[in-house]
Short mmCIF file of N, CA and C in Angstrom, two decimals:
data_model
loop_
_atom_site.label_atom_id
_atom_site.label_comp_id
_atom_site.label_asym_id
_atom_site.label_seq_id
_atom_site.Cartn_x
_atom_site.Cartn_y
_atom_site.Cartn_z
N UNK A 10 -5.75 17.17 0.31
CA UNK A 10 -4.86 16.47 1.20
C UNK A 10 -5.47 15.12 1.55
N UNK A 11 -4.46 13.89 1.35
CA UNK A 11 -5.11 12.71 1.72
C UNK A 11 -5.40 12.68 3.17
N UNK A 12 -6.22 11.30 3.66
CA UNK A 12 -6.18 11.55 5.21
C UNK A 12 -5.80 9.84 5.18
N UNK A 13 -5.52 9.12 6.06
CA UNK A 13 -5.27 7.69 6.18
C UNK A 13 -6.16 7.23 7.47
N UNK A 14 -7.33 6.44 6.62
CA UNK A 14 -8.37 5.62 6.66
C UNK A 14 -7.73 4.66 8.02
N UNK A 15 -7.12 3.97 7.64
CA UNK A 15 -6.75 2.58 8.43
C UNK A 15 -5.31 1.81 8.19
N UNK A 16 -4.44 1.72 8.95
CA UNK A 16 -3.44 0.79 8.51
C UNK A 16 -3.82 -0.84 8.45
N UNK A 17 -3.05 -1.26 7.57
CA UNK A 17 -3.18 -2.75 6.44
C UNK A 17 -2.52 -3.60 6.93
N UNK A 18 -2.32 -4.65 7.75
CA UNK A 18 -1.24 -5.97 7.80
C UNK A 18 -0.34 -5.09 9.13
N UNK A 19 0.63 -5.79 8.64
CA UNK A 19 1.56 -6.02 9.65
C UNK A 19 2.75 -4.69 10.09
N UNK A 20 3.09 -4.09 11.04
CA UNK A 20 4.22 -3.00 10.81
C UNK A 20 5.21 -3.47 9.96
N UNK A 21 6.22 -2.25 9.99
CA UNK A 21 7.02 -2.85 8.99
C UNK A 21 8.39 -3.05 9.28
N UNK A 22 8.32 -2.87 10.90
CA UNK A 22 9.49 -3.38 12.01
C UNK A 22 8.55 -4.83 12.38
N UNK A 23 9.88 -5.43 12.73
CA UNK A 23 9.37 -6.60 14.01
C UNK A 23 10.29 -6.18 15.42
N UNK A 24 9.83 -7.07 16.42
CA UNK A 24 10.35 -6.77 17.59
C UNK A 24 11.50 -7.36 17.63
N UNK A 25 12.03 -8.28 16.82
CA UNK A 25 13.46 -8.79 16.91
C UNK A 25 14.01 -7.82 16.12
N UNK A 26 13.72 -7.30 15.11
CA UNK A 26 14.31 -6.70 14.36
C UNK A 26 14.85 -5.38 14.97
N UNK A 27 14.39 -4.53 15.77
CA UNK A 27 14.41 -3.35 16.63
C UNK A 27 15.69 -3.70 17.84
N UNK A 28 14.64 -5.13 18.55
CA UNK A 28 15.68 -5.56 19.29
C UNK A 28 17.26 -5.85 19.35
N UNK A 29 17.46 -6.07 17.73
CA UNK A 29 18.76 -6.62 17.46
C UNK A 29 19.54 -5.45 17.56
N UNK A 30 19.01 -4.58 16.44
CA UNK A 30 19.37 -3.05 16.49
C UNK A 30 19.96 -2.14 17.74
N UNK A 31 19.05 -2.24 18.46
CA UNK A 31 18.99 -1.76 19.92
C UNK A 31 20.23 -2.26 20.70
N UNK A 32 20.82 -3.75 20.21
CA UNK A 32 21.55 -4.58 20.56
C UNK A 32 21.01 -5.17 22.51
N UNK A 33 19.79 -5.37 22.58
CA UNK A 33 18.87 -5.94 23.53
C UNK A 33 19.65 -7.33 23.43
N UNK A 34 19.11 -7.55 24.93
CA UNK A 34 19.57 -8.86 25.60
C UNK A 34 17.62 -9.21 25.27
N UNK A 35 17.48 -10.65 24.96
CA UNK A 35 16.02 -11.29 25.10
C UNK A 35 15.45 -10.70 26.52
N UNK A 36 15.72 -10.73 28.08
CA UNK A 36 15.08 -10.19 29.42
C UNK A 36 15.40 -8.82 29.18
N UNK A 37 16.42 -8.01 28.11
CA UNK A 37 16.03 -6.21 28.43
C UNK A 37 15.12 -5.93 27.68
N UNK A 38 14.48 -6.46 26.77
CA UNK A 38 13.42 -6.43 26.19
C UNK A 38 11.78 -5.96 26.05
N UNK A 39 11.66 -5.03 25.68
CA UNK A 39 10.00 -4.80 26.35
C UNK A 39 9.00 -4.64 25.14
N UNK A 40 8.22 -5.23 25.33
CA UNK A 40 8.04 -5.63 24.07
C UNK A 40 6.78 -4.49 23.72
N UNK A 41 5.94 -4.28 25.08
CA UNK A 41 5.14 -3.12 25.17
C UNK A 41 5.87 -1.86 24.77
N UNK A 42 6.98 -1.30 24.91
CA UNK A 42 7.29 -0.49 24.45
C UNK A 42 8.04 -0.16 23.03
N UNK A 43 8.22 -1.51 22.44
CA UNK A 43 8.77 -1.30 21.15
C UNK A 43 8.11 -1.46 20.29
N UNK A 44 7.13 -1.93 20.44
CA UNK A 44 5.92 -2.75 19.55
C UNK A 44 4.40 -1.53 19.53
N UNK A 45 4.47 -0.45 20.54
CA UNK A 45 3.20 -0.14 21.10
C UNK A 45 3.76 1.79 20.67
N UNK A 46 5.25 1.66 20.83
CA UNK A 46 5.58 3.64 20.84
C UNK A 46 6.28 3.32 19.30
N UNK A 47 7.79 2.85 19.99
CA UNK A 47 8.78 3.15 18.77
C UNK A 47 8.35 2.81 17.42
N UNK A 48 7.85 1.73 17.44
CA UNK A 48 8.02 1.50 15.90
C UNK A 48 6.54 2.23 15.11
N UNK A 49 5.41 2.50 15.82
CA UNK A 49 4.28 3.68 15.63
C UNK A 49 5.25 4.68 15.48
N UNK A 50 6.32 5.00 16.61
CA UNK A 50 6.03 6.37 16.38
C UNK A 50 7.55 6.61 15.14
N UNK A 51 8.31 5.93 14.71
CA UNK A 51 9.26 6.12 13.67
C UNK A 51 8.87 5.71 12.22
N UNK A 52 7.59 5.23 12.26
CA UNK A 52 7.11 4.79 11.03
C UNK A 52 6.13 6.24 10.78
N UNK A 53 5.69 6.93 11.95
CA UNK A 53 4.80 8.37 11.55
C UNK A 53 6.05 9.13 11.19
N UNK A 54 6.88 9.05 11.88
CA UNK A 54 8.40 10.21 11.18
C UNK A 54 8.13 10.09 9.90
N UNK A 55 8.73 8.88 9.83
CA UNK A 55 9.17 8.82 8.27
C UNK A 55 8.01 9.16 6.93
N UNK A 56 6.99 8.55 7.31
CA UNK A 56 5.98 9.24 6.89
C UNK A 56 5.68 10.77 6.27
N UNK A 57 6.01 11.45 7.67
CA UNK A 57 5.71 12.79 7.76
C UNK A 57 6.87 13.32 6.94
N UNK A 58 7.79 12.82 7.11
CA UNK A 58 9.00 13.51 6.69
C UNK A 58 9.21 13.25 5.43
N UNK A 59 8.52 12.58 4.69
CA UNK A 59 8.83 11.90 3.02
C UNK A 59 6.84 11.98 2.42
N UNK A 60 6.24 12.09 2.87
CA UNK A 60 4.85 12.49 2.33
C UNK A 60 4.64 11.21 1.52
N UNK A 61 5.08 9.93 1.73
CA UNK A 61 4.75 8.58 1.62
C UNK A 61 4.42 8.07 2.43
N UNK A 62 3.64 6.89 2.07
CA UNK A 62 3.18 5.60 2.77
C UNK A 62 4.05 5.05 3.17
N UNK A 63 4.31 4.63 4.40
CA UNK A 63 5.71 3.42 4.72
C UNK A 63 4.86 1.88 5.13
N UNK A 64 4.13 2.01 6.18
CA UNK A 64 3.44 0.90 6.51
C UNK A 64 2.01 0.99 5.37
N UNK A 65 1.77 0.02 5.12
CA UNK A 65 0.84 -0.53 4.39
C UNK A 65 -0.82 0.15 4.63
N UNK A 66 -1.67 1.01 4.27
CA UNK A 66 -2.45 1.32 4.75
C UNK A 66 -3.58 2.04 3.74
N UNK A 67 -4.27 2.23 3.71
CA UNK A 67 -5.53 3.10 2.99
C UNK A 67 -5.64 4.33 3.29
N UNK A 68 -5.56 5.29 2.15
CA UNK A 68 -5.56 6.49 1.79
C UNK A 68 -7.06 6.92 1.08
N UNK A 69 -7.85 8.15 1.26
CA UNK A 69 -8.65 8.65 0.86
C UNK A 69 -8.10 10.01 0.61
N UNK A 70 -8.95 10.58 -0.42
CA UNK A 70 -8.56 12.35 -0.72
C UNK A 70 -9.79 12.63 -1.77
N UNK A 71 -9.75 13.97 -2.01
CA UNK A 71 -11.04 14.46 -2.80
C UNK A 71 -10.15 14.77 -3.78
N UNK A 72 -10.62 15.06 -5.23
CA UNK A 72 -10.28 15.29 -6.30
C UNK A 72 -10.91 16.42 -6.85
N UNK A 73 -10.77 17.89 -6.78
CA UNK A 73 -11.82 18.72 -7.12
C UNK A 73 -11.56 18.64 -8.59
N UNK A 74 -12.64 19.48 -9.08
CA UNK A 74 -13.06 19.15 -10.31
C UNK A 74 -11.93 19.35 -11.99
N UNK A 75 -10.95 20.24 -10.65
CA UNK A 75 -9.71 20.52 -11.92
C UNK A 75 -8.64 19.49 -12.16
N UNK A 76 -8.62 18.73 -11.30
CA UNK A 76 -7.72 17.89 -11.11
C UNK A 76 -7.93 16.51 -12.43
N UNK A 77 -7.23 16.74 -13.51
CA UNK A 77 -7.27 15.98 -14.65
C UNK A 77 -6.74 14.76 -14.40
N UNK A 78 -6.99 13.75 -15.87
CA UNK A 78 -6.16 12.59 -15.61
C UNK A 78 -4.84 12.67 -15.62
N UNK A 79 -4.16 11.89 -14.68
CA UNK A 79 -2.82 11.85 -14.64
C UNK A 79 -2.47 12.83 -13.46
N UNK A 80 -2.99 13.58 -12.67
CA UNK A 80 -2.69 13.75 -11.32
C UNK A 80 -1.74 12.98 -10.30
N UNK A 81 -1.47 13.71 -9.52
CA UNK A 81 -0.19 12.79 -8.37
C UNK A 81 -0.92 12.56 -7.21
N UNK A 82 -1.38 12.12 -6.80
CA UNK A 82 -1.97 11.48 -5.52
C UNK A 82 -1.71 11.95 -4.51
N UNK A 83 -1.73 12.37 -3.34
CA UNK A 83 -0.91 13.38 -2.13
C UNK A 83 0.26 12.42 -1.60
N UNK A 84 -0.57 10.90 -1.87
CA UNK A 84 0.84 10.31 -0.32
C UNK A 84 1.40 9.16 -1.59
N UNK A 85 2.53 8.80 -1.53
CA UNK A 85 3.33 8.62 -2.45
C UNK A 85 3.53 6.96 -2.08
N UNK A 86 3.96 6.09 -3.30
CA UNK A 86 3.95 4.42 -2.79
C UNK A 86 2.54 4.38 -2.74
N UNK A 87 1.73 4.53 -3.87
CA UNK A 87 0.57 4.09 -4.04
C UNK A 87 0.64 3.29 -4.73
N UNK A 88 -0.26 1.75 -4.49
CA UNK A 88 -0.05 0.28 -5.49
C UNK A 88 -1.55 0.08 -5.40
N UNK A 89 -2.34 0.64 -5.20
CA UNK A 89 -3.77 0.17 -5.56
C UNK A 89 -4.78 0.80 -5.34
N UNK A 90 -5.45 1.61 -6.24
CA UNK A 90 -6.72 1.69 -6.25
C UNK A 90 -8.12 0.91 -5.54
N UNK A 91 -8.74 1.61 -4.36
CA UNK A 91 -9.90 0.58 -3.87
C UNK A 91 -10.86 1.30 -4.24
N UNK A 92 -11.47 2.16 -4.67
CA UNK A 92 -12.79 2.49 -5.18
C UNK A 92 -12.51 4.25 -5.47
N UNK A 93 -12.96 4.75 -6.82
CA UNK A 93 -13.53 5.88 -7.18
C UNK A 93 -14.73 5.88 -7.29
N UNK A 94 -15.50 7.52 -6.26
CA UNK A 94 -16.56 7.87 -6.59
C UNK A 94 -16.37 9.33 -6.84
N UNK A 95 -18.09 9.21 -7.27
CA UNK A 95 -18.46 10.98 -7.26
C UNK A 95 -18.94 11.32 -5.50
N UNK A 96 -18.13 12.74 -5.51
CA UNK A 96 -19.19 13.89 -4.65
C UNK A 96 -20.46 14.37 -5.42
N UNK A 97 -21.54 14.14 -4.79
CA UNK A 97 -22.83 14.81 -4.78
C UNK A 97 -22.67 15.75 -4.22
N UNK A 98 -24.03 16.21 -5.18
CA UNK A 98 -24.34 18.34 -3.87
C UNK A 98 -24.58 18.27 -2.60
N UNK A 99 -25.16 17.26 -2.21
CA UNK A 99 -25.56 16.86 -0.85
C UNK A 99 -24.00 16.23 0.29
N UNK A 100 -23.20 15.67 -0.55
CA UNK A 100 -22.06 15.23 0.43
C UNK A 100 -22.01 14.61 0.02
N UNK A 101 -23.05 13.20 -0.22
CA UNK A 101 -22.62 11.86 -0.24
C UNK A 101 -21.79 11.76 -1.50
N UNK A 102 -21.34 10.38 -1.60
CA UNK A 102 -20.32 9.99 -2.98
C UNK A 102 -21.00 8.56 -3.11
N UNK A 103 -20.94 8.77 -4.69
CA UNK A 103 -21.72 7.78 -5.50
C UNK A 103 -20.35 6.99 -6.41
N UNK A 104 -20.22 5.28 -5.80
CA UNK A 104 -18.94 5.09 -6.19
C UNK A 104 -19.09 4.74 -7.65
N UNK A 105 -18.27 5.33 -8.41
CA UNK A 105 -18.05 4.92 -10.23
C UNK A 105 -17.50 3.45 -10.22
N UNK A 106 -17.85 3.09 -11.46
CA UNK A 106 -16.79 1.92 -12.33
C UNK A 106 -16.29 2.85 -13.40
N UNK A 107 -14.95 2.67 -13.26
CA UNK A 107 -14.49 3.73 -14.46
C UNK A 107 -13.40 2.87 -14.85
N UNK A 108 -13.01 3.00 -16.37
CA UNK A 108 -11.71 2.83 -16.17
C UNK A 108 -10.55 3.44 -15.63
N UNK A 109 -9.75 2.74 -15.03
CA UNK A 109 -8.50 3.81 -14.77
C UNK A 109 -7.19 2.97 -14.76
N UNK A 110 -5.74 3.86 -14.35
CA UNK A 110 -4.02 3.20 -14.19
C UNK A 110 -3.77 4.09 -13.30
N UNK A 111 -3.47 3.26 -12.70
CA UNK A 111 -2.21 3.88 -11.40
C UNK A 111 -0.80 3.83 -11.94
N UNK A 112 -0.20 4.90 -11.99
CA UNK A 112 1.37 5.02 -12.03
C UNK A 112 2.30 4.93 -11.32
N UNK A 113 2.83 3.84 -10.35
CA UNK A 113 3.94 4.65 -9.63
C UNK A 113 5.47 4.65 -10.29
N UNK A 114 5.81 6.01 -10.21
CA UNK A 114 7.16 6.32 -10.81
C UNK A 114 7.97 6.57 -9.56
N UNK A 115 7.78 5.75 -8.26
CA UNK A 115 8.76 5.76 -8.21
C UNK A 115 8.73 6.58 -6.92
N UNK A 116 8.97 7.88 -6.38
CA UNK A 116 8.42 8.44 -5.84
C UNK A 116 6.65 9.27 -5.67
N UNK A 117 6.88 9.26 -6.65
CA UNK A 117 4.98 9.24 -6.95
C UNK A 117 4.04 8.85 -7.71
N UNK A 118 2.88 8.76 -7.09
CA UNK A 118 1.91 7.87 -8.10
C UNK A 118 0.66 8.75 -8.94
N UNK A 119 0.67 8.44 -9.90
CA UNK A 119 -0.80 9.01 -10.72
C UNK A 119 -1.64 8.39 -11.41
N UNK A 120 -3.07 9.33 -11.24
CA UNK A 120 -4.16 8.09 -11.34
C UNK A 120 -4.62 8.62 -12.59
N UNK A 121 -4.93 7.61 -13.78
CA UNK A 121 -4.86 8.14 -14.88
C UNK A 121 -6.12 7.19 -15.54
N UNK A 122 -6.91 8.20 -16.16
CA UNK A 122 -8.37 7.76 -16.74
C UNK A 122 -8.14 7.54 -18.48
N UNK A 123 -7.96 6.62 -18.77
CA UNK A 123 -7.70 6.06 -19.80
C UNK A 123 -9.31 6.67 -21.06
N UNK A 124 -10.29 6.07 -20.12
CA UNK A 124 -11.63 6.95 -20.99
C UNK A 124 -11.74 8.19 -20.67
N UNK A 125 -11.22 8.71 -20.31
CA UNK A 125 -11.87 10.41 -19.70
C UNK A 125 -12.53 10.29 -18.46
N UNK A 126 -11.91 11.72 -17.77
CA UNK A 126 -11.97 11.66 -16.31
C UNK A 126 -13.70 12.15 -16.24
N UNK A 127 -14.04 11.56 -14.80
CA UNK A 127 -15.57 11.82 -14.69
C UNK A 127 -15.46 13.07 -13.97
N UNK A 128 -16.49 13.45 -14.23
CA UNK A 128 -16.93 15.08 -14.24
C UNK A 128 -17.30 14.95 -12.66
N UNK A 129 -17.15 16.48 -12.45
CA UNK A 129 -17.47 16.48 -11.04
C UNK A 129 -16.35 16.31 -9.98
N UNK A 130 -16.32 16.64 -8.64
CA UNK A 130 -15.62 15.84 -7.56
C UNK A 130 -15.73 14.75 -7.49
N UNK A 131 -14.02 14.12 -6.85
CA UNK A 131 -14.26 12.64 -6.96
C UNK A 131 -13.59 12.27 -5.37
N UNK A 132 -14.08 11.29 -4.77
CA UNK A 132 -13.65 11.04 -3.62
C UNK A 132 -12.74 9.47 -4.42
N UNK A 133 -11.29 9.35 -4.12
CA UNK A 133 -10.54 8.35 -4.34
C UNK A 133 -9.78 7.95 -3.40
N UNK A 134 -9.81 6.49 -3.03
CA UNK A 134 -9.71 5.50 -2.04
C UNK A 134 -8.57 4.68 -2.48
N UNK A 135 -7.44 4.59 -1.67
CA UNK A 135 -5.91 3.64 -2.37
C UNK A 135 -5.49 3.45 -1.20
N UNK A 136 -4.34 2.52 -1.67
CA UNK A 136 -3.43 2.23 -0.74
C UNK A 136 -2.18 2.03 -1.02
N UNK A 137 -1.58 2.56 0.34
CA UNK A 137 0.28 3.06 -0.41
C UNK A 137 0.83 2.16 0.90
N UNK A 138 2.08 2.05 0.58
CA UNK A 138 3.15 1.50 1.33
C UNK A 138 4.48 1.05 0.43
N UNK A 139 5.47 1.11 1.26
CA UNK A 139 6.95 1.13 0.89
C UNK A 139 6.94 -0.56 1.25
N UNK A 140 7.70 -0.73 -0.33
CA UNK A 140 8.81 -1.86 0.10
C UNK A 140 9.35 -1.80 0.30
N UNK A 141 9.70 -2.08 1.60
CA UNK A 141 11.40 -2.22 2.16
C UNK A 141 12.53 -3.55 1.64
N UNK A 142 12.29 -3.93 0.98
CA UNK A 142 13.13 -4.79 0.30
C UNK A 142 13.28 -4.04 -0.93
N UNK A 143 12.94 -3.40 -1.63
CA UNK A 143 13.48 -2.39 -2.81
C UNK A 143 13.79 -1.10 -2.14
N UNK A 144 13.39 -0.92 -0.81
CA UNK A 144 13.76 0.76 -0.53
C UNK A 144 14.59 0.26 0.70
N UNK A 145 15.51 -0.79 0.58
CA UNK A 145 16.59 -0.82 2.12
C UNK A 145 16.84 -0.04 2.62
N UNK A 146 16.51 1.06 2.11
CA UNK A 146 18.02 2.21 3.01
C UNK A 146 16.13 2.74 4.01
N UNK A 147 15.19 2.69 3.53
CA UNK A 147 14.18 3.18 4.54
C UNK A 147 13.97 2.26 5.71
N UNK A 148 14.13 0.79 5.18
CA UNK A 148 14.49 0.10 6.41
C UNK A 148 15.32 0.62 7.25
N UNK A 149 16.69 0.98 7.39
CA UNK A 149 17.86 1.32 7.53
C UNK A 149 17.40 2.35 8.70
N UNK A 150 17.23 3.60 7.87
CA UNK A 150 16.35 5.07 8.44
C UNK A 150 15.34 4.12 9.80
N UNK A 151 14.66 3.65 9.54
CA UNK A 151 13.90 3.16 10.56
C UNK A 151 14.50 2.67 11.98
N UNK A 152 14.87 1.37 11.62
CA UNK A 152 16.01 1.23 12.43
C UNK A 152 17.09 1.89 13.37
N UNK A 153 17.06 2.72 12.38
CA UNK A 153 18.35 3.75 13.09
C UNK A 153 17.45 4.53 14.16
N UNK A 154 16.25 5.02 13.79
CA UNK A 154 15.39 6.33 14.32
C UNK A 154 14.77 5.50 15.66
N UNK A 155 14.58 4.27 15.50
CA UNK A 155 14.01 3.45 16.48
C UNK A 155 14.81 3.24 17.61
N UNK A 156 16.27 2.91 17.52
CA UNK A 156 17.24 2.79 18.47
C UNK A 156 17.90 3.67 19.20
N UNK A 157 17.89 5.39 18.23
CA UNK A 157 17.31 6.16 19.29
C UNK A 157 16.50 6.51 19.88
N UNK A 158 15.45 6.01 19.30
CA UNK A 158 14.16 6.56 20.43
C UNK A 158 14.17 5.58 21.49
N UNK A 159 14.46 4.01 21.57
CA UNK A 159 14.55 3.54 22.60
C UNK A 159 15.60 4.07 24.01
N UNK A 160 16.84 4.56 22.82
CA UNK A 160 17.37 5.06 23.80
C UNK A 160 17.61 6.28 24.55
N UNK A 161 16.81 6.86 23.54
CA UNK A 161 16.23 8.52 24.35
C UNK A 161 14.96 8.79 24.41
N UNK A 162 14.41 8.07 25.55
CA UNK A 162 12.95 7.74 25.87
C UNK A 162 12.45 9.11 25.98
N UNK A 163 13.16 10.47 26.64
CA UNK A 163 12.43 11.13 27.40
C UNK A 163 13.28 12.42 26.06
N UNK A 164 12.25 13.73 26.34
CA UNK A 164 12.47 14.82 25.41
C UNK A 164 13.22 15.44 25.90
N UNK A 165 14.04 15.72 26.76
CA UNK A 165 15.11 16.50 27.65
C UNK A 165 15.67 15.53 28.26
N UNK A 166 17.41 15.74 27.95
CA UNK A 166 18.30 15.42 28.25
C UNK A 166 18.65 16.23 29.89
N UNK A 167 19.05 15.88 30.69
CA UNK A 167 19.88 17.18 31.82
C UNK A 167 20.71 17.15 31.94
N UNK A 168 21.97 18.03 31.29
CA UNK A 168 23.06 17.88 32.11
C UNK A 168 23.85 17.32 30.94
N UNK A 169 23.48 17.17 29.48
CA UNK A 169 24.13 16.52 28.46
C UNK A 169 23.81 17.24 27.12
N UNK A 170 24.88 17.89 26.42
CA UNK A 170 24.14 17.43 24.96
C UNK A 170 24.37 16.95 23.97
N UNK A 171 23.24 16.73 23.15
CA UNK A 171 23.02 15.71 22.45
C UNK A 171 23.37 16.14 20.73
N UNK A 172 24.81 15.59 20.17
CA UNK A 172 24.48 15.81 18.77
C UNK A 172 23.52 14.78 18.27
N UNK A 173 23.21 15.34 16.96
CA UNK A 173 22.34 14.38 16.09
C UNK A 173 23.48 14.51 14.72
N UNK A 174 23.17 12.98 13.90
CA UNK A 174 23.95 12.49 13.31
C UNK A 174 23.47 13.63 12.23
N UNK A 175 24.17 14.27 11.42
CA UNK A 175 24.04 15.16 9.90
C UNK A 175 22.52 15.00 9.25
N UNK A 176 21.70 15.54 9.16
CA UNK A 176 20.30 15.50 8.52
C UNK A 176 20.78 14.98 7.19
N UNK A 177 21.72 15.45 6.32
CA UNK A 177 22.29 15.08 5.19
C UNK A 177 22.36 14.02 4.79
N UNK A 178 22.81 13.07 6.03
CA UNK A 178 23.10 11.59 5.97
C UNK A 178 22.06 10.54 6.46
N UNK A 179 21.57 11.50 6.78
CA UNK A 179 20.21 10.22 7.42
C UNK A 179 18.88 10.76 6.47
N UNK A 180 18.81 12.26 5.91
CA UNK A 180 17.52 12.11 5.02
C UNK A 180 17.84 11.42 3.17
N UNK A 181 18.85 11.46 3.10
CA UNK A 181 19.40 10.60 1.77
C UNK A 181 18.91 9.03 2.43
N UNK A 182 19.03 8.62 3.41
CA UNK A 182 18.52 6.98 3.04
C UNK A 182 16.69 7.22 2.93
N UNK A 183 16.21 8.02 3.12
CA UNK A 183 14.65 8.74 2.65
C UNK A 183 14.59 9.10 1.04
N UNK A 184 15.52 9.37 0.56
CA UNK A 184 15.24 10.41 -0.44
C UNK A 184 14.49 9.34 -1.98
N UNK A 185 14.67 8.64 -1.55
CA UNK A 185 14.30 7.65 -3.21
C UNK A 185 12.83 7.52 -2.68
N UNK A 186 12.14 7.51 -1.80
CA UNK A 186 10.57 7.54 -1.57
C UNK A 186 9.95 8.89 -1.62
N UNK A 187 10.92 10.17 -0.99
CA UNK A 187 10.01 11.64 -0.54
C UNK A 187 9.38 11.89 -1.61
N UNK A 188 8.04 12.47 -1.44
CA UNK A 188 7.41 13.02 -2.67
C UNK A 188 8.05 14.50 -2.75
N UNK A 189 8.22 15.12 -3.88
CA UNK A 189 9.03 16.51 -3.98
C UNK A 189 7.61 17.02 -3.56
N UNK A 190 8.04 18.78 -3.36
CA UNK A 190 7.06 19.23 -2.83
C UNK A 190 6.07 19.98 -4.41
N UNK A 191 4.90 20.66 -3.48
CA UNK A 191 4.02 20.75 -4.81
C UNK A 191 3.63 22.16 -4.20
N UNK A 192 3.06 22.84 -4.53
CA UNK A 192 2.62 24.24 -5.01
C UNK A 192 1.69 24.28 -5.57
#
């Protein structure tokens, strides 16, 4: 299972962009809260919910020793390789120069050793993220998930309830990034 190291650059909302959505006046605006919860916390949705990268960020994972060339990577929207090493007996990892190709097809990526894969565990270091200018509709999803969360700040409603729009229709603007599941 990958774990994510550090996010890269910039979110992949802006605060006007949320704002517009939201249909905010410039003074209803808060910028601490759209900039600091919503757009953190609808960019981890989507994430979670599609087993891709959305915001730009660095991925690590171990490679045990069965794992051949041409493997799928755990988190999906992978565009770059930052360093393969070996696991030692001791823990540490000794980083290789190897050759290698990254694949992404698309929903998922594989890392593929053109000379033959190195022996041993491998600790491998990448980084994934969605374009949202080729994946609009995840923009879209975002957006949408953001403007309710602004507007349903709190986890209980009283006194109301709340449909939610068809899972059907809102995980199809996801579906061209989710990684299928694996076994």
């Amino acid at each position: 299972m990958a774990r994510r190291i550090a996010y890269i650059g910039e979110p992949v909302l802006s605060l006007a962009q949320v704002a517009y959505q939201c249909r905010l006046d410039p003074e209803d605006t808060v910028p601490e809260l759209i900039e600091g919860l919503i757009i953190p916390g609808v960019t981890a949705q989507a994430e979670e919910r599609t087993g891709a990268g959305i915001q730009l960020a660095e991925y690590e994972e171990e490679w045990p020793a069965h794992y051949g060339s041409g493997h799928a990577l755990d988190v999906g929207q992978a565009n770059a390789v930052v360093s393969i090493s070996q696991i030692q007996g001791d823990g540490s990892a000794v980083e290789l120069t190897v050759a290698h190709n990254l694949r992404n097809r698309g929903r998922e990526s594989f890392l593929y050793f053109p000379d033959g894969r190195p022996d041993g565990d491998l600790l491998i270091r990448y980084q994934a993220g969605t374009d949202l200018n080729i994946y609009p509709s995840v923009r879209t999803w975002l957006l949408m998930q953001a403007a309710t969360a602004h507007e349903n700040r709190e986890t209980l409603v009283v006194g109301t309830i709340l449909a939610e729009l068809p899972s059907s229709m809102l995980d199809t603007l996801l579906a061209p990034i989710t990684v299928p599941p694996r076994f």
